Amino acid sequence: MAPPLSRRTLFRAAALTATTASTADVKRSVAAPATRAGASGAPAAWTVRPFGLEDVTLGPGVFAGKRQLMLDHARGYDVHRLLQVFRANAGLSTRGAVAPGGWEGLDGEADGNLRGHYTGHFLTVLAQAYRSTGEQVFADRIATVVGALTEVREALRRDPAVLSVEGRFGRAAENVRGSYQYVDLPATVLADTPALTLSAWVRPAHGAAWARILDFGDGTTRYLYLAARNANGVPRFAVTTSGPGGEQGLDGAVPLPVGEWSHLAVTLADGTGTLYVDGAAVARNTAITLTPAALGTLADHWLGRSHFPADPVFAGALEDVNVYARALTAAEVAGMQNRRAADTPAGRGDLASYAFDETAGAGFADASGRGLDATLRRTWGAPSHPGFLAAYPETQFIELESMTRSDYTRVWAPYYTAHKILGGLLDAYLATDDDRALDLASGMCDWMHARLSVLPATTLQRMWGLFSSGEFGGVVEAVCDLYAITGRAEHLALAKLFDLDRLIDACAAGTDVLEGLHANQHIPILTGLARLYDETGEQRYLTAAKNFWDMVVPHRTYAIGGTSSGEFWKARDVIAGTVSDTTAETCCAYNMLKLSRMLFFHEQDPAYMDHYERTLFNQVLGSKQDRPDAEKPLVTYFIGLTPGHVRDYTPKQGTTCCEGTGMESATKYQDSVYFARADGSALYVNLYSASRLTWAEKGVTVTQTTRYPKEQGSTLTVGGGRASFALLLRVPSWATAGFRVTVNGRAVPGAPVPGRYFEVARTWRDGDTVRISVPFRLRVERAPDDPTLQALFHGPVNLVARRPGPEAVRLGLYRNAGLSGDLLPSLAPVPDEPLHYTLDGIELAPFAEGTEDPTHVYVRRSEPRVIFGTVDSGVANPARGDGTTLLDEVWAGAPFHGKEALVARVRSTVAAWVSEGLLSRADGDRVVSTAQKASYAR
């Protein structure tokens, strides 16, 4: 009988439907694909099924400790800061919130063209936290974010509306930074006037250069404008009929204060222009020969927008804007400092007059008597589909469709950002059943389908092949999950629109084309393909994913489990040659774990879980700093593998992709500890981690008690009623020192094989106890392109040397190696600090510890003399041309059953080296004699 897994357990996405359909319609559609997916709802192609985060509780240990730090961060971080960029894009009040730094703000890298992605990550974190802990605070925070995003989408669907705020005299109209809104005036404002006065109260919210208070013009050749700040930060007025080179202008003396009201006025008549700030003349130009009349008929008359597309929209508030067909006197301008123009001798502008007293709608009344009412608009128009939701304009998506070259400063992965938002919304729905989250997610997918389905296949292939700009993350996986629930054809069609054929075809054919590719752009593509196989049965998708994994593991995988160098892949099996300060991007580790997990659902190759353990227990744990922080999640971006590298836990001012995935990793550590065979006949124990599984379908619990990896084993206790199933215990590939299992104190017969699962099948009863013993050995892993560059492992734990660089740490490890081949006897344990050792005064500690100590993941092996059991033969340790030494060849024969077997190995090895002329006979005799004299640890 298949385990009754909930939708939360099986899918991280929910139903997707057209925006014309109601949420009830979506829920009714869930039943449609049930037959195809199987009674449990999981894809029929999955031969094992995961448990939900709510089904597995972490016990005390390193995972619980790291998670607690992230849960505390998620509880306390102000989610309104994350919503700031969404609200701004929709022209809504940002409630005084300040956007996070780094990639989430307009001042971040590439002007924040990735903003919004972090909010999606944070929603996923909140959803995972709620499912794991059941704490209401996380559900409440999800509701806040989802509610705000619902308001944002509604605002984007309709025409922009005035954001009314307190003004200098009454009300004012605010344009929040990032809103892309402006005021559009009728075309007849200037009316061929030969003289002019422009008057406005302004409260800038940002010091951006070239933001226009007003700009009347016909493109970038004929125009006049008043800017709050020029390149030097001071106000500027200019008029021209020949573009920037022909501007005749006026420049202020000092910047306008940000966040404060200032009055600006420009008068122009008889060849003289004067610029006033707060009633005082600050600039005069008697050589302005151009008049508004000289400009002729102008197409556009804008408040807050420039005719130069690269210039920012004015961020701040406007009040009492007046345009006069004459030059006001200095006294008239000065008289406006404490009253509205209408209440001064100057009166309202006779060409146009806007008080901005409106508190709703998109229109602004003209009080000049000319009836030139203005309209609030967006610079980018309106969304192409009512389901659109983003923290920036749809222009990012539109421009991508015509791009032929990568340029992330113009377009930076808009579909990647869309995926993160979509994924967060779907996770939120699955965790809380909030129909609004489902509706938002559904709308986003409908919008993506509407946008992409009309594009030629050649355009799609070009888009998805663009580095960075065309990156789309794991959107295919999410959409496939949706299709599995709804069964709607357009959902499957959407998923297939992201096919990058040249990558799929090459990987399916087993052709390694990864060199030069951006790693994290491509890893989630293959996870999506594995899901696409589930829904289409198209074998090339799954074959491509499996072959791709084999191209990365181990051929492009560092000791800690990570991959990529400077975000890209280099040649196959080049590890030492790619070590740098920018190796092992943390997002890559996150996504390779997702891919490994997904492939295991299809084929239970223990290698997938071996990689999972390596990466989770080393890079993923070590990427989270071991201290609390309310402002930052403290997660690495790159993990440098150069000698003495110090991890940076606040990269790029925060809110990067890796901090997003790092937060997610830290709130789902338990997601792959246990899997169930699809027919319910077996339970896979993939990881040894303190935890408690509630297997509802079987009516049992499985509690795992362990301090692993500080403890070399684990104890599993079955609770509840009787249940028959096989317990499948993963025997790590490194477990060459033995793997022993007892049930209720009695040894289980059989010979566990490293790199496989060991089966214990029985009818389990309440209180049955399984004890697993898995002794660790200290071993080295050599870089394939330089065997002298080595990483140290004690069981699953990467031990790093802690010492400043830049010189590599050199270690000799054979001096007291045990007959088993264990190198640990050469190290001295640090009292009361498990997994900490010293050698030659150098501390060795687990990589997983999130410290700021300078570390050496890789060390240089240095065995200058032949030593056995701490007895020095006095003979130099010779080496072959490939770097393999005499001692390497001797110890390659371990384990040895006794001293005699070791001496026999030494004797045969020495004879071979002597015959090859690599060692003198006399030195060979001394080596053999030393091996005979020495005493050895087991």
mmCIF file of C-alpha atoms in Angstrom, residues 122-356:
data_model
loop_
_atom_site.group_PDB
_atom_site.id
_atom_site.type_symbol
_atom_site.label_atom_id
_atom_site.label_comp_id
_atom_site.label_asym_id
_atom_site.label_seq_id
_atom_site.Cartn_x
_atom_site.Cartn_y
_atom_site.Cartn_z
ATOM 1 C CA PHE A 122 12.152 34.351 2.050
ATOM 2 C CA LEU A 123 8.622 33.089 1.425
ATOM 3 C CA THR A 124 10.038 29.603 0.916
ATOM 4 C CA VAL A 125 12.017 29.931 4.133
ATOM 5 C CA LEU A 126 8.903 30.991 6.051
ATOM 6 C CA ALA A 127 6.931 28.114 4.538
ATOM 7 C CA GLN A 128 9.619 25.583 5.418
ATOM 8 C CA ALA A 129 9.938 27.014 8.899
ATOM 9 C CA TYR A 130 6.190 26.792 9.451
ATOM 10 C CA ARG A 131 6.014 23.222 8.189
ATOM 11 C CA SER A 132 8.968 22.212 10.335
ATOM 12 C CA THR A 133 7.937 23.902 13.571
ATOM 13 C CA GLY A 134 4.222 24.676 13.335
ATOM 14 C CA GLU A 135 4.913 28.075 14.904
ATOM 15 C CA GLN A 136 2.138 30.531 14.070
ATOM 16 C CA VAL A 137 4.552 33.424 13.712
ATOM 17 C CA PHE A 138 5.754 31.999 10.407
ATOM 18 C CA ALA A 139 2.219 31.550 9.078
ATOM 19 C CA ASP A 140 1.415 35.110 10.086
ATOM 20 C CA ARG A 141 4.436 36.423 8.229
ATOM 21 C CA ILE A 142 3.482 34.424 5.146
ATOM 22 C CA ALA A 143 0.005 35.966 5.292
ATOM 23 C CA THR A 144 1.505 39.447 5.480
ATOM 24 C CA VAL A 145 3.663 38.914 2.410
ATOM 25 C CA VAL A 146 0.962 37.190 0.380
ATOM 26 C CA GLY A 147 -1.562 39.863 1.269
ATOM 27 C CA ALA A 148 0.825 42.603 0.207
ATOM 28 C CA LEU A 149 1.657 40.880 -3.080
ATOM 29 C CA THR A 150 -2.061 40.515 -3.767
ATOM 30 C CA GLU A 151 -2.435 44.270 -3.356
ATOM 31 C CA VAL A 152 0.587 44.813 -5.594
ATOM 32 C CA ARG A 153 -0.824 42.716 -8.418
ATOM 33 C CA GLU A 154 -4.176 44.460 -8.194
ATOM 34 C CA ALA A 155 -2.414 47.818 -8.399
ATOM 35 C CA LEU A 156 -0.431 46.680 -11.449
ATOM 36 C CA ARG A 157 -3.614 45.479 -13.157
ATOM 37 C CA ARG A 158 -5.281 48.886 -13.003
ATOM 38 C CA ASP A 159 -4.204 52.363 -13.999
ATOM 39 C CA PRO A 160 -1.849 53.952 -11.486
ATOM 40 C CA ALA A 161 -3.476 55.931 -8.703
ATOM 41 C CA VAL A 162 -2.199 58.976 -6.909
ATOM 42 C CA LEU A 163 -0.322 58.364 -3.709
ATOM 43 C CA SER A 164 -1.508 61.277 -1.650
ATOM 44 C CA VAL A 165 0.742 62.506 1.161
ATOM 45 C CA GLU A 166 0.992 65.511 3.414
ATOM 46 C CA GLY A 167 2.350 68.449 1.466
ATOM 47 C CA ARG A 168 3.856 71.833 2.082
ATOM 48 C CA PHE A 169 0.449 73.496 2.347
ATOM 49 C CA GLY A 170 -2.121 70.756 1.965
ATOM 50 C CA ARG A 171 -1.892 67.483 0.074
ATOM 51 C CA ALA A 172 0.802 66.465 -2.368
ATOM 52 C CA ALA A 173 1.368 63.654 -4.861
ATOM 53 C CA GLU A 174 4.223 61.310 -4.086
ATOM 54 C CA ASN A 175 6.133 59.201 -6.553
ATOM 55 C CA VAL A 176 7.969 56.502 -4.618
ATOM 56 C CA ARG A 177 11.390 55.565 -5.864
ATOM 57 C CA GLY A 178 11.143 52.615 -8.203
ATOM 58 C CA SER A 179 7.537 53.268 -9.240
ATOM 59 C CA TYR A 180 8.215 54.329 -12.856
ATOM 60 C CA GLN A 181 5.258 56.718 -12.690
ATOM 61 C CA TYR A 182 4.957 60.231 -14.070
ATOM 62 C CA VAL A 183 2.333 62.869 -14.736
ATOM 63 C CA ASP A 184 1.307 63.323 -18.369
ATOM 64 C CA LEU A 185 0.091 66.813 -19.300
ATOM 65 C CA PRO A 186 -1.906 67.697 -22.424
ATOM 66 C CA ALA A 187 0.126 68.685 -25.461
ATOM 67 C CA THR A 188 -0.996 72.334 -25.546
ATOM 68 C CA VAL A 189 0.498 73.431 -22.242
ATOM 69 C CA LEU A 190 3.089 75.866 -23.604
ATOM 70 C CA ALA A 191 0.845 77.350 -26.330
ATOM 71 C CA ASP A 192 3.759 78.912 -28.245
ATOM 72 C CA THR A 193 4.442 81.367 -25.447
ATOM 73 C CA PRO A 194 7.551 83.571 -25.877
ATOM 74 C CA ALA A 195 7.920 84.033 -22.114
ATOM 75 C CA LEU A 196 7.628 81.503 -19.327
ATOM 76 C CA THR A 197 7.671 80.854 -15.619
ATOM 77 C CA LEU A 198 7.824 77.379 -14.143
ATOM 78 C CA SER A 199 7.028 77.060 -10.448
ATOM 79 C CA ALA A 200 6.898 73.912 -8.295
ATOM 80 C CA TRP A 201 7.216 72.712 -4.742
ATOM 81 C CA VAL A 202 9.280 69.523 -4.597
ATOM 82 C CA ARG A 203 10.449 67.131 -1.915
ATOM 83 C CA PRO A 204 13.091 64.841 -3.432
ATOM 84 C CA ALA A 205 13.288 61.378 -1.874
ATOM 85 C CA HIS A 206 16.608 60.494 -3.477
ATOM 86 C CA GLY A 207 19.661 62.240 -4.813
ATOM 87 C CA ALA A 208 19.660 60.634 -8.262
ATOM 88 C CA ALA A 209 21.126 62.764 -11.026
ATOM 89 C CA TRP A 210 19.010 63.902 -13.943
ATOM 90 C CA ALA A 211 15.628 63.081 -12.427
ATOM 91 C CA ARG A 212 13.257 65.586 -14.014
ATOM 92 C CA ILE A 213 10.735 67.681 -12.183
ATOM 93 C CA LEU A 214 9.347 68.457 -15.608
ATOM 94 C CA ASP A 215 10.388 67.782 -19.171
ATOM 95 C CA PHE A 216 8.476 69.214 -22.132
ATOM 96 C CA GLY A 217 9.847 67.967 -25.417
ATOM 97 C CA ASP A 218 9.781 66.064 -28.644
ATOM 98 C CA GLY A 219 12.314 63.305 -28.094
ATOM 99 C CA THR A 220 15.920 64.075 -27.216
ATOM 100 C CA THR A 221 16.463 66.957 -29.653
ATOM 101 C CA ARG A 222 13.848 69.644 -28.876
ATOM 102 C CA TYR A 223 12.943 70.113 -25.241
ATOM 103 C CA LEU A 224 13.087 72.141 -22.098
ATOM 104 C CA TYR A 225 13.417 70.652 -18.649
ATOM 105 C CA LEU A 226 13.856 71.374 -14.991
ATOM 106 C CA ALA A 227 15.907 68.744 -13.175
ATOM 107 C CA ALA A 228 16.194 68.378 -9.426
ATOM 108 C CA ARG A 229 19.874 67.499 -9.818
ATOM 109 C CA ASN A 230 22.352 67.563 -12.658
ATOM 110 C CA ALA A 231 25.590 65.571 -12.749
ATOM 111 C CA ASN A 232 27.004 67.904 -10.085
ATOM 112 C CA GLY A 233 23.998 67.424 -7.838
ATOM 113 C CA VAL A 234 22.436 70.870 -8.229
ATOM 114 C CA PRO A 235 19.172 71.926 -9.909
ATOM 115 C CA ARG A 236 19.312 72.660 -13.646
ATOM 116 C CA PHE A 237 17.049 74.232 -16.211
ATOM 117 C CA ALA A 238 17.813 73.839 -19.910
ATOM 118 C CA VAL A 239 16.222 74.502 -23.285
ATOM 119 C CA THR A 240 17.448 73.307 -26.667
ATOM 120 C CA THR A 241 16.465 72.674 -30.252
ATOM 121 C CA SER A 242 19.573 70.627 -31.050
ATOM 122 C CA GLY A 243 19.975 68.113 -28.249
ATOM 123 C CA PRO A 244 22.304 68.145 -25.243
ATOM 124 C CA GLY A 245 25.128 69.897 -27.094
ATOM 125 C CA GLY A 246 22.947 72.896 -27.807
ATOM 126 C CA GLU A 247 21.424 73.323 -24.370
ATOM 127 C CA GLN A 248 21.093 76.838 -22.984
ATOM 128 C CA GLY A 249 20.720 76.542 -19.273
ATOM 129 C CA LEU A 250 20.850 77.552 -15.667
ATOM 130 C CA ASP A 251 22.525 75.641 -12.834
ATOM 131 C CA GLY A 252 21.939 76.043 -9.142
ATOM 132 C CA ALA A 253 24.624 76.493 -6.540
ATOM 133 C CA VAL A 254 23.831 73.834 -3.943
ATOM 134 C CA PRO A 255 21.883 70.544 -3.942
ATOM 135 C CA LEU A 256 18.260 70.440 -2.939
ATOM 136 C CA PRO A 257 17.942 68.733 0.454
ATOM 137 C CA VAL A 258 16.575 65.198 0.253
ATOM 138 C CA GLY A 259 13.416 64.664 2.262
ATOM 139 C CA GLU A 260 12.658 68.367 2.608
ATOM 140 C CA TRP A 261 10.383 70.708 0.703
ATOM 141 C CA SER A 262 12.016 73.215 -1.647
ATOM 142 C CA HIS A 263 10.486 75.714 -4.022
ATOM 143 C CA LEU A 264 11.918 75.923 -7.520
ATOM 144 C CA ALA A 265 11.076 78.541 -10.102
ATOM 145 C CA VAL A 266 12.461 79.440 -13.518
ATOM 146 C CA THR A 267 11.625 82.628 -15.370
ATOM 147 C CA LEU A 268 12.452 83.152 -19.028
ATOM 148 C CA ALA A 269 11.845 86.318 -21.060
ATOM 149 C CA ASP A 270 13.715 88.660 -23.387
ATOM 150 C CA GLY A 271 16.812 86.464 -23.524
ATOM 151 C CA THR A 272 17.237 86.233 -19.801
ATOM 152 C CA GLY A 273 16.614 83.214 -17.657
ATOM 153 C CA THR A 274 16.636 83.131 -13.858
ATOM 154 C CA LEU A 275 16.603 80.135 -11.546
ATOM 155 C CA TYR A 276 15.157 80.576 -8.060
ATOM 156 C CA VAL A 277 15.468 78.220 -5.099
ATOM 157 C CA ASP A 278 13.267 78.966 -2.096
ATOM 158 C CA GLY A 279 12.556 82.470 -3.384
ATOM 159 C CA ALA A 280 16.188 83.472 -3.949
ATOM 160 C CA ALA A 281 17.771 83.839 -7.364
ATOM 161 C CA VAL A 282 20.666 81.387 -7.577
ATOM 162 C CA ALA A 283 21.516 81.626 -11.297
ATOM 163 C CA ARG A 284 20.935 84.065 -14.154
ATOM 164 C CA ASN A 285 21.777 83.697 -17.839
ATOM 165 C CA THR A 286 21.343 86.687 -20.143
ATOM 166 C CA ALA A 287 22.252 84.712 -23.261
ATOM 167 C CA ILE A 288 19.264 82.384 -23.528
ATOM 168 C CA THR A 289 18.044 83.024 -27.036
ATOM 169 C CA LEU A 290 15.583 80.153 -27.179
ATOM 170 C CA THR A 291 11.980 80.498 -26.081
ATOM 171 C CA PRO A 292 9.218 77.942 -25.717
ATOM 172 C CA ALA A 293 7.776 79.271 -28.961
ATOM 173 C CA ALA A 294 11.029 78.421 -30.724
ATOM 174 C CA LEU A 295 10.568 74.761 -29.825
ATOM 175 C CA GLY A 296 7.456 74.484 -31.950
ATOM 176 C CA THR A 297 4.826 71.866 -31.257
ATOM 177 C CA LEU A 298 6.058 69.360 -28.699
ATOM 178 C CA ALA A 299 4.715 65.843 -28.350
ATOM 179 C CA ASP A 300 5.146 65.224 -24.648
ATOM 180 C CA HIS A 301 4.774 67.296 -21.524
ATOM 181 C CA TRP A 302 5.786 65.321 -18.473
ATOM 182 C CA LEU A 303 6.199 65.869 -14.770
ATOM 183 C CA GLY A 304 8.672 63.482 -13.201
ATOM 184 C CA ARG A 305 9.908 61.815 -16.391
ATOM 185 C CA SER A 306 12.833 62.503 -18.712
ATOM 186 C CA HIS A 307 12.905 62.158 -22.485
ATOM 187 C CA PHE A 308 16.214 60.338 -22.047
ATOM 188 C CA PRO A 309 15.256 56.720 -21.233
ATOM 189 C CA ALA A 310 18.314 56.099 -19.051
ATOM 190 C CA ASP A 311 17.441 58.930 -16.682
ATOM 191 C CA PRO A 312 15.608 57.990 -13.494
ATOM 192 C CA VAL A 313 12.014 58.858 -12.798
ATOM 193 C CA PHE A 314 11.714 61.600 -10.199
ATOM 194 C CA ALA A 315 11.354 60.080 -6.740
ATOM 195 C CA GLY A 316 9.631 62.346 -4.269
ATOM 196 C CA ALA A 317 6.589 64.556 -3.859
ATOM 197 C CA LEU A 318 5.156 67.354 -6.002
ATOM 198 C CA GLU A 319 2.813 70.126 -4.946
ATOM 199 C CA ASP A 320 1.482 73.353 -6.429
ATOM 200 C CA VAL A 321 2.990 73.144 -9.929
ATOM 201 C CA ASN A 322 2.235 76.231 -12.027
ATOM 202 C CA VAL A 323 3.147 77.322 -15.548
ATOM 203 C CA TYR A 324 2.836 80.990 -16.540
ATOM 204 C CA ALA A 325 2.985 82.660 -19.947
ATOM 205 C CA ARG A 326 5.122 85.469 -18.501
ATOM 206 C CA ALA A 327 8.174 85.963 -16.345
ATOM 207 C CA LEU A 328 7.185 86.527 -12.746
ATOM 208 C CA THR A 329 9.015 89.200 -10.844
ATOM 209 C CA ALA A 330 11.440 88.358 -8.111
ATOM 210 C CA ALA A 331 8.926 89.663 -5.581
ATOM 211 C CA GLU A 332 6.207 87.419 -6.973
ATOM 212 C CA VAL A 333 8.458 84.388 -6.737
ATOM 213 C CA ALA A 334 9.508 85.293 -3.221
ATOM 214 C CA GLY A 335 5.866 85.668 -2.238
ATOM 215 C CA MET A 336 5.271 81.967 -2.885
ATOM 216 C CA GLN A 337 7.430 80.795 0.007
ATOM 217 C CA ASN A 338 4.687 80.634 2.592
ATOM 218 C CA ARG A 339 1.541 80.348 0.505
ATOM 219 C CA ARG A 340 0.236 78.535 -2.490
ATOM 220 C CA ALA A 341 0.520 80.454 -5.731
ATOM 221 C CA ALA A 342 -3.242 80.906 -5.849
ATOM 222 C CA ASP A 343 -3.058 82.876 -2.616
ATOM 223 C CA THR A 344 -0.286 85.225 -3.777
ATOM 224 C CA PRO A 345 -0.291 88.235 -6.102
ATOM 225 C CA ALA A 346 1.070 85.979 -8.859
ATOM 226 C CA GLY A 347 -2.039 83.807 -8.747
ATOM 227 C CA ARG A 348 -2.396 80.447 -10.395
ATOM 228 C CA GLY A 349 -0.475 79.637 -13.518
ATOM 229 C CA ASP A 350 -2.373 80.827 -16.579
ATOM 230 C CA LEU A 351 -0.988 78.035 -18.790
ATOM 231 C CA ALA A 352 -1.429 75.229 -16.254
ATOM 232 C CA SER A 353 -1.942 74.903 -12.507
ATOM 233 C CA TYR A 354 -1.980 71.690 -10.491
ATOM 234 C CA ALA A 355 -2.470 71.735 -6.740
ATOM 235 C CA PHE A 356 -2.176 67.921 -6.399
#
